[in-house]
C-alpha atoms as a printed R data frame, in Angstrom:
    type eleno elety resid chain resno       x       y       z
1   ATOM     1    CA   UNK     A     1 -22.821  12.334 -18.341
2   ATOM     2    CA   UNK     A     2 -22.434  11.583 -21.889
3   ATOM     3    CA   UNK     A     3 -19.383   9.264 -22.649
4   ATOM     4    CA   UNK     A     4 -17.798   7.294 -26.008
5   ATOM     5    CA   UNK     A     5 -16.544   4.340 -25.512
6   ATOM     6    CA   UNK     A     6 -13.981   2.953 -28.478
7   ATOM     7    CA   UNK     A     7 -14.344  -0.865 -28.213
8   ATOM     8    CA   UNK     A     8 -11.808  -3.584 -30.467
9   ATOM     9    CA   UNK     A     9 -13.654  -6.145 -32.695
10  ATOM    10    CA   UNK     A    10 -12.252  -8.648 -29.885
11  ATOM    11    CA   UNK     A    11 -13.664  -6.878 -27.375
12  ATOM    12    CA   UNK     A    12 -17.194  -6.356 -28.345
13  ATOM    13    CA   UNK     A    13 -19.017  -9.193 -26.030
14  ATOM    14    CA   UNK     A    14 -16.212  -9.219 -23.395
15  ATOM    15    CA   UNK     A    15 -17.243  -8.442 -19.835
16  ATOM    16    CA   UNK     A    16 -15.061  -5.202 -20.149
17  ATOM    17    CA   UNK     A    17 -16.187  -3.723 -21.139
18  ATOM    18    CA   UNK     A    18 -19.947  -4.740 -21.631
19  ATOM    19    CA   UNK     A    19 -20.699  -4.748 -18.333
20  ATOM    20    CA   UNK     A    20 -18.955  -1.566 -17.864
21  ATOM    21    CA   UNK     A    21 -21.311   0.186 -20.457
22  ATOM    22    CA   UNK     A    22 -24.589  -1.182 -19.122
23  ATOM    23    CA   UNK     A    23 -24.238  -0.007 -14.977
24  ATOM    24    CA   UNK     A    24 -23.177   3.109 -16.680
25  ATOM    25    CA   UNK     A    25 -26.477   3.075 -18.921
26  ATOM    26    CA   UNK     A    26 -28.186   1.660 -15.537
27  ATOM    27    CA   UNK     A    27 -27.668   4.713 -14.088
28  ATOM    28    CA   UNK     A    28 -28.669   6.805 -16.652
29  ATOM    29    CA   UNK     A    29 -25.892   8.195 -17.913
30  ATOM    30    CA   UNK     A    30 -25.555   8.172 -21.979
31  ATOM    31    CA   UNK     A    31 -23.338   5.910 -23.376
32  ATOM    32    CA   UNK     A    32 -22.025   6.210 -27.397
33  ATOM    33    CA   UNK     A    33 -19.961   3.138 -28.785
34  ATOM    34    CA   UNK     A    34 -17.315   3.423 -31.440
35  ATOM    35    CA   UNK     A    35 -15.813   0.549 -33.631
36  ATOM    36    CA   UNK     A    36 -12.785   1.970 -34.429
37  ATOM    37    CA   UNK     A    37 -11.468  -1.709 -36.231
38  ATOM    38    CA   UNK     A    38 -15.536  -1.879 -37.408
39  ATOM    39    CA   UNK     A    39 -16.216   1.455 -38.876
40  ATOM    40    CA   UNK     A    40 -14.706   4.090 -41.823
41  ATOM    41    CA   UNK     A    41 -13.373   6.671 -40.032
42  ATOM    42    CA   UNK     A    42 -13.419  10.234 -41.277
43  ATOM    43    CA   UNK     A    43 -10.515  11.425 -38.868
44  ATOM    44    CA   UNK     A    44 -10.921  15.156 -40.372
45  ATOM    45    CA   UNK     A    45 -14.052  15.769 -39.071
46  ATOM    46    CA   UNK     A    46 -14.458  13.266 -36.216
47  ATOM    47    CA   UNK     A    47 -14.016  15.326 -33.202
48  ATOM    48    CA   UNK     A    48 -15.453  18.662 -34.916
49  ATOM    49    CA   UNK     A    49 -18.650  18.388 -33.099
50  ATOM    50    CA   UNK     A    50 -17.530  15.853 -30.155
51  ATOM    51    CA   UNK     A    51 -19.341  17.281 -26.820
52  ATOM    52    CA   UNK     A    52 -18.776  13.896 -24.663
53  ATOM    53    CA   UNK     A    53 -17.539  14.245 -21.158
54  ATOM    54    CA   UNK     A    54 -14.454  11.466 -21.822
55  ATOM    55    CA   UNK     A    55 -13.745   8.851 -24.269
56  ATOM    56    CA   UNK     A    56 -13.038   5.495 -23.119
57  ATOM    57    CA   UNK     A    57 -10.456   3.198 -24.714
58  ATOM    58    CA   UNK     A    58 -10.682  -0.923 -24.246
59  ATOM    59    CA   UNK     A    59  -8.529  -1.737 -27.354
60  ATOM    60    CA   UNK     A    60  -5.841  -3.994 -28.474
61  ATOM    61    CA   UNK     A    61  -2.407  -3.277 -28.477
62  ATOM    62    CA   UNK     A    62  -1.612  -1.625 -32.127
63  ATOM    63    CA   UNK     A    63  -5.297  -1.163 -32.860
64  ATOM    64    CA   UNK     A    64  -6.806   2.018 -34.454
65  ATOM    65    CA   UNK     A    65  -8.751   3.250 -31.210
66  ATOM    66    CA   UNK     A    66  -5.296   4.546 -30.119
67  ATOM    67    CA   UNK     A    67  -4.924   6.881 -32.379
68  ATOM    68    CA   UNK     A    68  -8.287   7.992 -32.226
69  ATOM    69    CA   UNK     A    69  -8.008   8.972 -28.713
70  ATOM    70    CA   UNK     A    70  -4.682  10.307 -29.090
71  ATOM    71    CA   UNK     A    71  -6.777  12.979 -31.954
72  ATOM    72    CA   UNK     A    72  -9.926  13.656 -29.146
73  ATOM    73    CA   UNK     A    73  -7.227  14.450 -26.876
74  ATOM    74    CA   UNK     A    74  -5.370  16.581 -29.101
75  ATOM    75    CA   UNK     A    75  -8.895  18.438 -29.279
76  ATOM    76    CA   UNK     A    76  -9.072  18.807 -25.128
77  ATOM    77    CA   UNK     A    77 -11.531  16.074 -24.574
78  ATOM    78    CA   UNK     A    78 -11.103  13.671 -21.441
79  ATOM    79    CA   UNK     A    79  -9.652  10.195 -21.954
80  ATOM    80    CA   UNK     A    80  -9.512   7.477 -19.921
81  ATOM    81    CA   UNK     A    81  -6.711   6.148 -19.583
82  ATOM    82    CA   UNK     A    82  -4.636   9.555 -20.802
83  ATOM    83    CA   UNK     A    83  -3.877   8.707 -23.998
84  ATOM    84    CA   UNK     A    84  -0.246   9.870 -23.350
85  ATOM    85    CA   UNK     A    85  -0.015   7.213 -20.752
86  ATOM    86    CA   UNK     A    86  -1.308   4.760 -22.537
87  ATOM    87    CA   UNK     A    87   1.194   5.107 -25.375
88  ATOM    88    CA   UNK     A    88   3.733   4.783 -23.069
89  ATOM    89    CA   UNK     A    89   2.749   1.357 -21.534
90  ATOM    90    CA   UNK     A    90   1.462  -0.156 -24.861
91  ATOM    91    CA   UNK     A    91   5.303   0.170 -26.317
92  ATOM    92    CA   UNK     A    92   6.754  -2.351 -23.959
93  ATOM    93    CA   UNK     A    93  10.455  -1.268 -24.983
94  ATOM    94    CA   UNK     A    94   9.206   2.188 -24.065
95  ATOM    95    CA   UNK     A    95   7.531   1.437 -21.059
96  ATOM    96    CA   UNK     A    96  10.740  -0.960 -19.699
97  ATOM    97    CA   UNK     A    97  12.988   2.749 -20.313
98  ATOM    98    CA   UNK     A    98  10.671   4.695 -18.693
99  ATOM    99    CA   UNK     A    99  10.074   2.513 -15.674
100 ATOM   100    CA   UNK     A   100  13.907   1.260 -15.031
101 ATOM   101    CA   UNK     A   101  14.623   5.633 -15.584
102 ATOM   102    CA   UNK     A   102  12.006   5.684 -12.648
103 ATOM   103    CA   UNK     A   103  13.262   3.406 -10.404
104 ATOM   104    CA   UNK     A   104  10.623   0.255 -11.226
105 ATOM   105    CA   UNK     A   105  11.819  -2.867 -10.851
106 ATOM   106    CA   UNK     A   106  12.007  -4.148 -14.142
107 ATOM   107    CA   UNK     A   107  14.287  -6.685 -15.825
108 ATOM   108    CA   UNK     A   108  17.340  -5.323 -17.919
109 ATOM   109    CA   UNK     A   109  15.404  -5.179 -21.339
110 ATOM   110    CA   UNK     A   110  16.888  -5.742 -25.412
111 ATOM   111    CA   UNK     A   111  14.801  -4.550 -28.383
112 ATOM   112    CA   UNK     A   112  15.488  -5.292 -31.945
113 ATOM   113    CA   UNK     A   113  13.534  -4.557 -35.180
114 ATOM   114    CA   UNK     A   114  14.607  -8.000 -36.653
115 ATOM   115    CA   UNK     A   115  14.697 -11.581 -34.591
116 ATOM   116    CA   UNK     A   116  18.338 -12.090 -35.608
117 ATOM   117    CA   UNK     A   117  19.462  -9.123 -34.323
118 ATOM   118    CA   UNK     A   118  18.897 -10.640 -30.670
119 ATOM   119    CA   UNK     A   119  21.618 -13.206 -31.597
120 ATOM   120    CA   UNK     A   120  24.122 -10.322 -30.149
121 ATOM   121    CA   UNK     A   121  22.801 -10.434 -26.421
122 ATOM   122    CA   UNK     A   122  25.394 -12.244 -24.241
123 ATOM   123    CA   UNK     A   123  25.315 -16.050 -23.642
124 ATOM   124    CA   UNK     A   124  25.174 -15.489 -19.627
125 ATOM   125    CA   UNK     A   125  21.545 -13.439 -19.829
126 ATOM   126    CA   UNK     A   126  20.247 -16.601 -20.561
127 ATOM   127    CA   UNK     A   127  17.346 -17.764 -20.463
128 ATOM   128    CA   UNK     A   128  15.730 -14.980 -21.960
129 ATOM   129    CA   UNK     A   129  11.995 -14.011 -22.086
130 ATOM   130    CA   UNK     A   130  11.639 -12.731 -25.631
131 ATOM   131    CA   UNK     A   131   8.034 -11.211 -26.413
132 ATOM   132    CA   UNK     A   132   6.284  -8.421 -29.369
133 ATOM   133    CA   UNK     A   133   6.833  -4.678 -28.125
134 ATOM   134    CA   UNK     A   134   3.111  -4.514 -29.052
135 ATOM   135    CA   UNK     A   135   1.943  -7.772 -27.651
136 ATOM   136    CA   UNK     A   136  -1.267  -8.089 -25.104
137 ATOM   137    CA   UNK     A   137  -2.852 -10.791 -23.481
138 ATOM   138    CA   UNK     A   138   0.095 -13.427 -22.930
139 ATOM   139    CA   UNK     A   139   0.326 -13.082 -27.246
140 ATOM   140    CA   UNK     A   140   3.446 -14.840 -28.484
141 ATOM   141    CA   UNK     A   141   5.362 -14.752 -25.205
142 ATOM   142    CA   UNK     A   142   8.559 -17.190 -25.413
143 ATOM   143    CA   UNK     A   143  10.586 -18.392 -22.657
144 ATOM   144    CA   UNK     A   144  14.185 -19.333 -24.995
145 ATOM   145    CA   UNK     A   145  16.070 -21.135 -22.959
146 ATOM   146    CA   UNK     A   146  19.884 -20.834 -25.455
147 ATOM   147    CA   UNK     A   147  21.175 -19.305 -28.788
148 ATOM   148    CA   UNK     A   148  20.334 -21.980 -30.921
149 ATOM   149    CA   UNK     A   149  16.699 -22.066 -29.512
150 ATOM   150    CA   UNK     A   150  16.325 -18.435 -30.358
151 ATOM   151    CA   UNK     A   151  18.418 -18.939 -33.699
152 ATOM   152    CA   UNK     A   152  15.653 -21.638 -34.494
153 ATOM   153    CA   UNK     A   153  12.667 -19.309 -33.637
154 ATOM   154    CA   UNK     A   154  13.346 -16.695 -35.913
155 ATOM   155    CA   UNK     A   155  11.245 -17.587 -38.207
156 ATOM   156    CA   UNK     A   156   8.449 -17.550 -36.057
157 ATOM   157    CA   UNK     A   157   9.257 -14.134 -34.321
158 ATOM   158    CA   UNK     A   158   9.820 -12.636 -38.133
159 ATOM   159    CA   UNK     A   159   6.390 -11.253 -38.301
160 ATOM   160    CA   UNK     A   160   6.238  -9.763 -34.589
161 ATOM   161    CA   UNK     A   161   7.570  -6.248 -35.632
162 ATOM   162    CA   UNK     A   162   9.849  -5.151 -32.689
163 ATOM   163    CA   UNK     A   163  11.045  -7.352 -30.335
164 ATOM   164    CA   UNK     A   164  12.076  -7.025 -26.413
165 ATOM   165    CA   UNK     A   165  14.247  -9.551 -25.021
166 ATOM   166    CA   UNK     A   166  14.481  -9.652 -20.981
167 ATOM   167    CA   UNK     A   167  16.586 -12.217 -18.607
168 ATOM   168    CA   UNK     A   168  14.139 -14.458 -17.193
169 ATOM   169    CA   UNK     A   169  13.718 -13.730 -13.541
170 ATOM   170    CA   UNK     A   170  13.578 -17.175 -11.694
171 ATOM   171    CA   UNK     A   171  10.076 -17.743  -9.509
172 ATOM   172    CA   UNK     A   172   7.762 -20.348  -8.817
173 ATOM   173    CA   UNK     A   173   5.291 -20.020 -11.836
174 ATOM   174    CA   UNK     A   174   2.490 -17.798 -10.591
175 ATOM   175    CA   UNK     A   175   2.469 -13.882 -11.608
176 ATOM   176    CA   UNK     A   176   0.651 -11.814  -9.511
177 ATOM   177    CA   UNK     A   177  -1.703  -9.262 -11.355
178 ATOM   178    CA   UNK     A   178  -2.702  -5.975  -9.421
179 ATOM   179    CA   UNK     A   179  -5.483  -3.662 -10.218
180 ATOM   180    CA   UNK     A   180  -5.658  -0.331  -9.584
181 ATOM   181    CA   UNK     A   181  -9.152   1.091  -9.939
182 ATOM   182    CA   UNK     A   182 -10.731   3.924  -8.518
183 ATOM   183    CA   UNK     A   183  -7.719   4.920  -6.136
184 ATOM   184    CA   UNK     A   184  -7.699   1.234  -4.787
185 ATOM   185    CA   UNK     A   185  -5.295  -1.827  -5.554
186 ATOM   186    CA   UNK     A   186  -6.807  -6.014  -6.118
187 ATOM   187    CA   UNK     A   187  -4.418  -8.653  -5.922
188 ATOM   188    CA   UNK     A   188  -5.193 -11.576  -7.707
189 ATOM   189    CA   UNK     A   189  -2.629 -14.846  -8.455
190 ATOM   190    CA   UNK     A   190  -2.561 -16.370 -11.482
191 ATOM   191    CA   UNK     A   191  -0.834 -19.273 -13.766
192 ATOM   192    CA   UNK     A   192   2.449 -17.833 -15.443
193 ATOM   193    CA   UNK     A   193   1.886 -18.302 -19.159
194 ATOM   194    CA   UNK     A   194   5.673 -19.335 -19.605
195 ATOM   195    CA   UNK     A   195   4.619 -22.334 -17.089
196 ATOM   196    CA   UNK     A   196   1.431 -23.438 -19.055
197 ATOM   197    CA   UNK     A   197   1.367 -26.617 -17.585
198 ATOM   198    CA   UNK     A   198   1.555 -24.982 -13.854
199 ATOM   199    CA   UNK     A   199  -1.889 -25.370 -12.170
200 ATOM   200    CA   UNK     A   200  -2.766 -22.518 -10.370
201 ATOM   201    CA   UNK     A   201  -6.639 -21.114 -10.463
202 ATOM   202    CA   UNK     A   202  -6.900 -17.604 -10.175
203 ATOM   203    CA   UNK     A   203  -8.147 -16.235  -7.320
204 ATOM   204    CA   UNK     A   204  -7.833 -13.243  -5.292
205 ATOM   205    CA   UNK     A   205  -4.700 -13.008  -2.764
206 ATOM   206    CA   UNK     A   206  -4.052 -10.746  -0.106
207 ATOM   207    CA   UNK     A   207  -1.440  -7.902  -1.395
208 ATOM   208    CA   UNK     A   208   1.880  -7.218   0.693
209 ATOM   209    CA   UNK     A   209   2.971  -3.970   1.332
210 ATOM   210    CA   UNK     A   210   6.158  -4.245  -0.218
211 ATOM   211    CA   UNK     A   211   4.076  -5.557  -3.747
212 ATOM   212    CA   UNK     A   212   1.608  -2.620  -3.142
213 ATOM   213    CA   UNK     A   213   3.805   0.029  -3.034
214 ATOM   214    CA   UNK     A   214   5.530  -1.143  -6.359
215 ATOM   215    CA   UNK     A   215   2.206  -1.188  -7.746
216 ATOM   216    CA   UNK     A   216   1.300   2.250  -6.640
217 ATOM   217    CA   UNK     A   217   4.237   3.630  -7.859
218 ATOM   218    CA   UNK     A   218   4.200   2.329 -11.211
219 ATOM   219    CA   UNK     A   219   0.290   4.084 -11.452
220 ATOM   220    CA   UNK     A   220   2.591   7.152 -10.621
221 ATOM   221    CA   UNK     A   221   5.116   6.670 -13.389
222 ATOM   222    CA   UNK     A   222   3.229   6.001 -16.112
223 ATOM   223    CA   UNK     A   223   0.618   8.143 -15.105
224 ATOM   224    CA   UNK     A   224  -2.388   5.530 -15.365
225 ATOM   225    CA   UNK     A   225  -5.804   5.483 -12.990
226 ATOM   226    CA   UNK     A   226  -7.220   2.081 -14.270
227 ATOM   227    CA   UNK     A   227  -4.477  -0.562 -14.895
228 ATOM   228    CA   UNK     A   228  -2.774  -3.958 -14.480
229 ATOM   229    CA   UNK     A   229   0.455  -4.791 -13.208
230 ATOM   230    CA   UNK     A   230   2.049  -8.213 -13.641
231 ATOM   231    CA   UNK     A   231   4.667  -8.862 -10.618
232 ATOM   232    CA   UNK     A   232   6.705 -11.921 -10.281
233 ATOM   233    CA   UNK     A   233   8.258 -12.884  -6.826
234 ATOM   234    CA   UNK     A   234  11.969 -13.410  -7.759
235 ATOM   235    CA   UNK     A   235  15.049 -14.511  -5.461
236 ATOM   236    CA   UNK     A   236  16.073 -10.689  -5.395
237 ATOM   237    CA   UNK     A   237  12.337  -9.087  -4.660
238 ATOM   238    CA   UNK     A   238   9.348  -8.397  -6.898
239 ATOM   239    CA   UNK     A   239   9.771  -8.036 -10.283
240 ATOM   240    CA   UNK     A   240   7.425  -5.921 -12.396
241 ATOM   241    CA   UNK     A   241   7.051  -8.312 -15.716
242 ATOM   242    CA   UNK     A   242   4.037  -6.144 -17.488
243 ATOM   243    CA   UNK     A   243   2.087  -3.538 -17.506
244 ATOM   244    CA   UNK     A   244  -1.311  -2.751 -19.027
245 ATOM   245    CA   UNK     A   245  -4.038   0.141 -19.805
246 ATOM   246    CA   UNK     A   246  -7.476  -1.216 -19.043
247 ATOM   247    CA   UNK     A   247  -7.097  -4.729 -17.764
248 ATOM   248    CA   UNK     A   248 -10.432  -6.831 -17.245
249 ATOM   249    CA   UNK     A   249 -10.216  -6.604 -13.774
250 ATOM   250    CA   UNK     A   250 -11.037 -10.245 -13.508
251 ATOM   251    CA   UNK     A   251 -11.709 -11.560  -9.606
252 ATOM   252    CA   UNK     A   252 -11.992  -7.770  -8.414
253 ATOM   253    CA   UNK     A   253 -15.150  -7.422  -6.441
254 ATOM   254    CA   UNK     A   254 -17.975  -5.962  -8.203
255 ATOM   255    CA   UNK     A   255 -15.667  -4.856 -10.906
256 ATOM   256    CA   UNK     A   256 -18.023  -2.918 -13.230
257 ATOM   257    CA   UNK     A   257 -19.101  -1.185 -10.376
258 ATOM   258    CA   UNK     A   258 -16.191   0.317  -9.495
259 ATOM   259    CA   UNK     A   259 -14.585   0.574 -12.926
260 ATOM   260    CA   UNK     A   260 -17.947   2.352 -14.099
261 ATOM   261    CA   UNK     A   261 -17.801   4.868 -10.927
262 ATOM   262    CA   UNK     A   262 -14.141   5.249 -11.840
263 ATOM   263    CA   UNK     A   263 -14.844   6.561 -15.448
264 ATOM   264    CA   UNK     A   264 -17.680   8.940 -13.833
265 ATOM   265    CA   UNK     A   265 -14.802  10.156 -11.840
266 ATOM   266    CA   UNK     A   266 -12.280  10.468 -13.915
267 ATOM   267    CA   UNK     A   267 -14.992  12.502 -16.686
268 ATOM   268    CA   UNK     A   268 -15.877  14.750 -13.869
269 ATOM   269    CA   UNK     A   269 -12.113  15.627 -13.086
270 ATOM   270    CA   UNK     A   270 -11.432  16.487 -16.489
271 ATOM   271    CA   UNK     A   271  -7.777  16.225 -18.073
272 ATOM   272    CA   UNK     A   272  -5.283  13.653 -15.634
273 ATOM   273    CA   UNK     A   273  -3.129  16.035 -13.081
274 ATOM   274    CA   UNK     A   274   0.115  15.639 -12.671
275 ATOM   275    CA   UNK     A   275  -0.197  13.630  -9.635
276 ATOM   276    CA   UNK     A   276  -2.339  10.834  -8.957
277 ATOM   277    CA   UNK     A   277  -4.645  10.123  -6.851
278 ATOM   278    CA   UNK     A   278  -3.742   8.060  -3.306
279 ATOM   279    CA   UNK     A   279  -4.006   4.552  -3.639
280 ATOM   280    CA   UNK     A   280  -5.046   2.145  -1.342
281 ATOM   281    CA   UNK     A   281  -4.526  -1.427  -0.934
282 ATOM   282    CA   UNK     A   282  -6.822  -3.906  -0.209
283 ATOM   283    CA   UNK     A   283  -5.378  -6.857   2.115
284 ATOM   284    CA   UNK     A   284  -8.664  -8.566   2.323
285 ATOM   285    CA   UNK     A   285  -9.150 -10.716  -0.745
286 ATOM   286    CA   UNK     A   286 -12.992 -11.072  -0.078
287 ATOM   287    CA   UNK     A   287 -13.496  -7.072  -0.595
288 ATOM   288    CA   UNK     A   288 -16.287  -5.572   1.587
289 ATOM   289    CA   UNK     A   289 -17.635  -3.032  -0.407
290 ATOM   290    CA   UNK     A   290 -21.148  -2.811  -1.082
291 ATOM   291    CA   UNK     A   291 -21.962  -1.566  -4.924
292 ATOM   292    CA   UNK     A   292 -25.088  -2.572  -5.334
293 ATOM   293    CA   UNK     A   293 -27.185  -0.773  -8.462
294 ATOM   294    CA   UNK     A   294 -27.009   2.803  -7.196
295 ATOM   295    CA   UNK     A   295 -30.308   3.089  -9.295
296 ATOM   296    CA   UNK     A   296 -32.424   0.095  -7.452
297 ATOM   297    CA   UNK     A   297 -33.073  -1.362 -11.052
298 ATOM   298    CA   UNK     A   298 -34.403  -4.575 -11.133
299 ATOM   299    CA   UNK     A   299 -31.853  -5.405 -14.397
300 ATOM   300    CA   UNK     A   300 -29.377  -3.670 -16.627
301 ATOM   301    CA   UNK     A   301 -30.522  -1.789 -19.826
302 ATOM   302    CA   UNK     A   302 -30.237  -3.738 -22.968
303 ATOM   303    CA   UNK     A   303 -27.365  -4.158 -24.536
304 ATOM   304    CA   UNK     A   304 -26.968  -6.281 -28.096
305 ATOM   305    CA   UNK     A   305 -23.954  -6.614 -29.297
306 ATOM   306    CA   UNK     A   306 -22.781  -3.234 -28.762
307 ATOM   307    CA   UNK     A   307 -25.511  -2.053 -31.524
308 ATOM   308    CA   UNK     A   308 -27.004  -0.028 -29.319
309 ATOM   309    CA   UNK     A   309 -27.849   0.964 -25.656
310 ATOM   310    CA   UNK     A   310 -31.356   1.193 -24.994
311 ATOM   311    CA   UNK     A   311 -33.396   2.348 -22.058
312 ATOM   312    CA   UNK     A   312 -35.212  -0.361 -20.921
313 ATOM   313    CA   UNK     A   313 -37.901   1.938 -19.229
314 ATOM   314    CA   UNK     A   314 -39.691   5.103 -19.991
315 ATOM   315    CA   UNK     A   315 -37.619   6.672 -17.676
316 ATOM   316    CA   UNK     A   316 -34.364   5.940 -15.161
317 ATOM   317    CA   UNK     A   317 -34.772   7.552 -11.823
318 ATOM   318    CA   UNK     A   318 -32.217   9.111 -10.269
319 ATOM   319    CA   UNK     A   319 -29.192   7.539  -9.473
320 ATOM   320    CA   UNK     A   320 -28.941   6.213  -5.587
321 ATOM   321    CA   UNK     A   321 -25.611   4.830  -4.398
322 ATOM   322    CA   UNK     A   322 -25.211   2.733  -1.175
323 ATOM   323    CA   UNK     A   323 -22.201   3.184   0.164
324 ATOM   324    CA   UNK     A   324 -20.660   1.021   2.841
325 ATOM   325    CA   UNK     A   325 -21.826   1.889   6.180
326 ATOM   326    CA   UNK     A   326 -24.289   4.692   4.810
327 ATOM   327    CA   UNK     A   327 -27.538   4.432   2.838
328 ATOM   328    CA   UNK     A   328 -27.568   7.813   1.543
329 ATOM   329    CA   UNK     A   329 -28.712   8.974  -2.079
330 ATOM   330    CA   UNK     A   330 -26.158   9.877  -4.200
331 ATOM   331    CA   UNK     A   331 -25.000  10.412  -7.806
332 ATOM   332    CA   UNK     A   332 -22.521   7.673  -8.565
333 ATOM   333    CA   UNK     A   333 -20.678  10.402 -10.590
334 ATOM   334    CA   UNK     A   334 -20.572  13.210  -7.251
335 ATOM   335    CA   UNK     A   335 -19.653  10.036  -5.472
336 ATOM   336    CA   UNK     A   336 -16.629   8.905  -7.830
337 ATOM   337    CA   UNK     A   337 -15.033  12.124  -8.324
338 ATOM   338    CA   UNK     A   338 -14.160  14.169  -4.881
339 ATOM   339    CA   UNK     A   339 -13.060  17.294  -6.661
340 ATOM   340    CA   UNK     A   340 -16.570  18.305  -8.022
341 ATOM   341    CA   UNK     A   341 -18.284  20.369  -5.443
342 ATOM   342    CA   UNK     A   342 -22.259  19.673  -6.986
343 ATOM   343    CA   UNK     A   343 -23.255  16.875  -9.052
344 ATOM   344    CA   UNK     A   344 -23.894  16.654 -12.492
345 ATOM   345    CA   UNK     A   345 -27.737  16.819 -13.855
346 ATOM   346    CA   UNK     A   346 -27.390  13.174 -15.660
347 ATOM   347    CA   UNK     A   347 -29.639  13.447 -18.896
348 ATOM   348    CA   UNK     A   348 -31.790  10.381 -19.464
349 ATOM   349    CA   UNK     A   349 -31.050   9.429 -22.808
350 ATOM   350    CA   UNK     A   350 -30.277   6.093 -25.114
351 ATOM   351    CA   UNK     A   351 -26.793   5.740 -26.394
352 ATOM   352    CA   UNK     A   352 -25.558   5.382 -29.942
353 ATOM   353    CA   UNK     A   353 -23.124   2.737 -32.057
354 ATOM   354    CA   UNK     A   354 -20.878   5.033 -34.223
C-alpha cells in the first residue's frame, strides 16, 4: 500500500508515530511523510495527483495537518481518523454537545470566547475545571477552585482562544485512559494532571465492563477507529473527561504493531461506514497477542528524522504475519482489514518527505 502520513513539528521523533511508519516500511509497504507545520503548502494543487491508499493524521490540536486532510478527503481519499470525526473531538465544546446529545457521560460543559465571560457560571458549580477548546496533551488545564481564583486567572487564560468550563467531578486522582485500536480496547491508569503531585505510575489495568462499554460507545459517537478516552471514576459512575484522535497508545502491547495493522485496515476498507466496527475489551493487562515482524526482518528500515524512509535491503520479502495460535503467512494488510476478499500486491518501494 502506499500511504501519507502528515506529522506536527512536535511529533517528528515521537514514538507515534515513528515507530508506526517504520513496521509499516518493515513490511514493505510505501510510506510518504508530510510536514504540514514544516513545509509551503500549495493547497490548489496538492491533492491533484494524490494516488495514496489513506492519509494519516498525528497532529496537534489547531495545527495545519487538519485542514489538509479535511481537503484529501474532500477529494475521496481515505483518512485515518475520518477527518469529520476528528473535527468533532478536537473542538472540545463541540465534542462535550455531541457526546451529552448522545447519551456520554460527560460533565455539564460552559464555553466562552473571553475568560471573563465565565464569571457568569453559578457559584454552586464550583470547583470548576476550566481548559482551551483546542487544548491537547494536559495543555493549560486548570482546576479553579472559586470566583476570585478564576477572576485572578484571566489574564493567563486571555490568550487560550475559546474556553470550556466543566464542574469538577470528585475522584481519587487517577484518570483512566482507554485505547481503542484495531477493534480492541487497552486500559491503562494514569496520574490526573489536576493532582500533579499524586504518584501514580502508569501502567496497564484491567478494564471493567461498565468502563468498556462507555468507551465503545463513545468510538460509536464520534465515529473514531484509533482513539483515547480519558474516564474518571466519580461518586455517581464514570465520567468521560476527554477525548482524543490518535493517542500514543502508551503501555498498549506491541502498539505499533497493531496501530500499523490498523491503518492497513482501515486503507483497505476505504471511506469509514456508518457503523463501526465491534470492539473488544481486553481484561488482561499483560495482552497475549503475538505481533512479531510479520516480515522476519532482523531490524526496522531506516528512518532519520522523518527525512526519508529507506529500504534497508535490496529487497523486502513478502510480508508473513504470526498470528496467535497460527503460524500462517499472511499480508498484514489481508490480515487487518476483514472486508477485502484478496490481498493487496504491496509494491516494494522507499518512501518520500514532502
Amino acid at each position: 500500500m502506499k500511504l501519507c502520513f502528515l506529522v506536527e513539528e512536535q511529533y517528528r521523533h515521537d514514538g507515534m508515530p515513528v515507530e508506526v511508519i517504520r513496521r509499516l516500511t518493515s513490511w514493505g509497504h510505501q510510506v510518504d511523510v508530510l510536514r504540514p507545520g514544516g513545509s509551503l503548502l500549495r493547497m490548489t494543487e496538492a491533492l491533484q495527483t494524490a494516488d495514496h491508499d489513506a492519509w494519516v493524521l498525528k497532529t496537534v490540536s489547531g495545527g495545519p495537518g487538519l485542514t489538509l486532510l479535511e481537503a484529501a478527503a474532500a477529494a475521496g481519499t481515505t483518512t485515518v481518523n475520518d477527518a469529520r470525526s476528528i473535527r468533532g473531538v478536537r473542538d472540545k465544546a463541540l465534542a462535550a454537545a455531541i457526546g451529552r446529545a448522545r447519551g456520554l457521560p460527560l460533565p455539564p460543559t460552559y464555553a466562552a470566547a473571553r475568560p471573563e465571560l465565565l464569571a457568569e457560571i453559578p457559584e454552586s458549580d464550583y470547583p470548576l475545571v476550566v481548559k482551551p477548546a483546542d487544548g491537547s496533551s494536559g495543555r493549560s488545564v486548570h482546576l479553579v477552585t472559586s470566583p476570585d481564583r478564576l477572576a485572578a486567572m484571566a489574564p493567563e487564560l486571555a490568550g487560550e482562544g475559546l474556553l470550556i468550563a466543566q464542574p469538577y467531578v470528585a475522584n481519587s486522582g487517577v484518570d483512566i485512559k482507554v485505547y481503542g485500536v484495531g477493534g480492541e480496547l487497552y486500559a491503562t491508569e494514569r496520574r490526573s494532571p489536576l493532582h500533579p503531585d499524586h504518584a501514580v505510575p502508569e501502567r496497564q489495568v484491567p478494564l471493567s465492563a461498565e468502563v468498556a462499554a462507555i468507551a465503545a460507545r463513545v468510538g460509536a459517537v464520534y465515529g473514531l477507529d484509533l482513539y483515547g478516552v480519558d474516564v474518571v471514576l466519580g461518586p455517581d459512575g464514570p465520567v468521560v473527561v476527554d477525548v482524543n484522535d490518535f493517542p500514543s497508545f502508551r503501555q498498549v502491547p506491541d502498539a505499533a504493531a497493531r496501530v500499523a495493522r490498523a491503518v492497513l485496515g482501515l486503507a483497505a476498507r476505504g471511506p469509514r461506514a456508518a457503523a463501526p466496527a465491534e470492539l473488544t475489551a481486553h481484561a488482561d493487562p499483560t495482552g497475549s497477542d503475538d505481533l512479531a515482524d510479520p516480515a522476519g526482518l532482523t531490524g526496522p528500515a531506516e528512518l532519520t528524522g522523518l527525512a526519508g524512509l529507506t529500504d534497508p535491503a535490496d529487497a523486502i520479502k513478502a510480508p508473513r504475519l504470526r498470528m496467535p495460535e497460527q503460524r500462517e503467512t499472511a499480508d498484514p494488510a489481508a490480515t487487518a482489514a476483514p472486508h477485502r476478499t484478496s490481498p493487496a500486491q504491496v509494491p516494494v518501494a522507499a518512501g518520500k518527505t514532502v
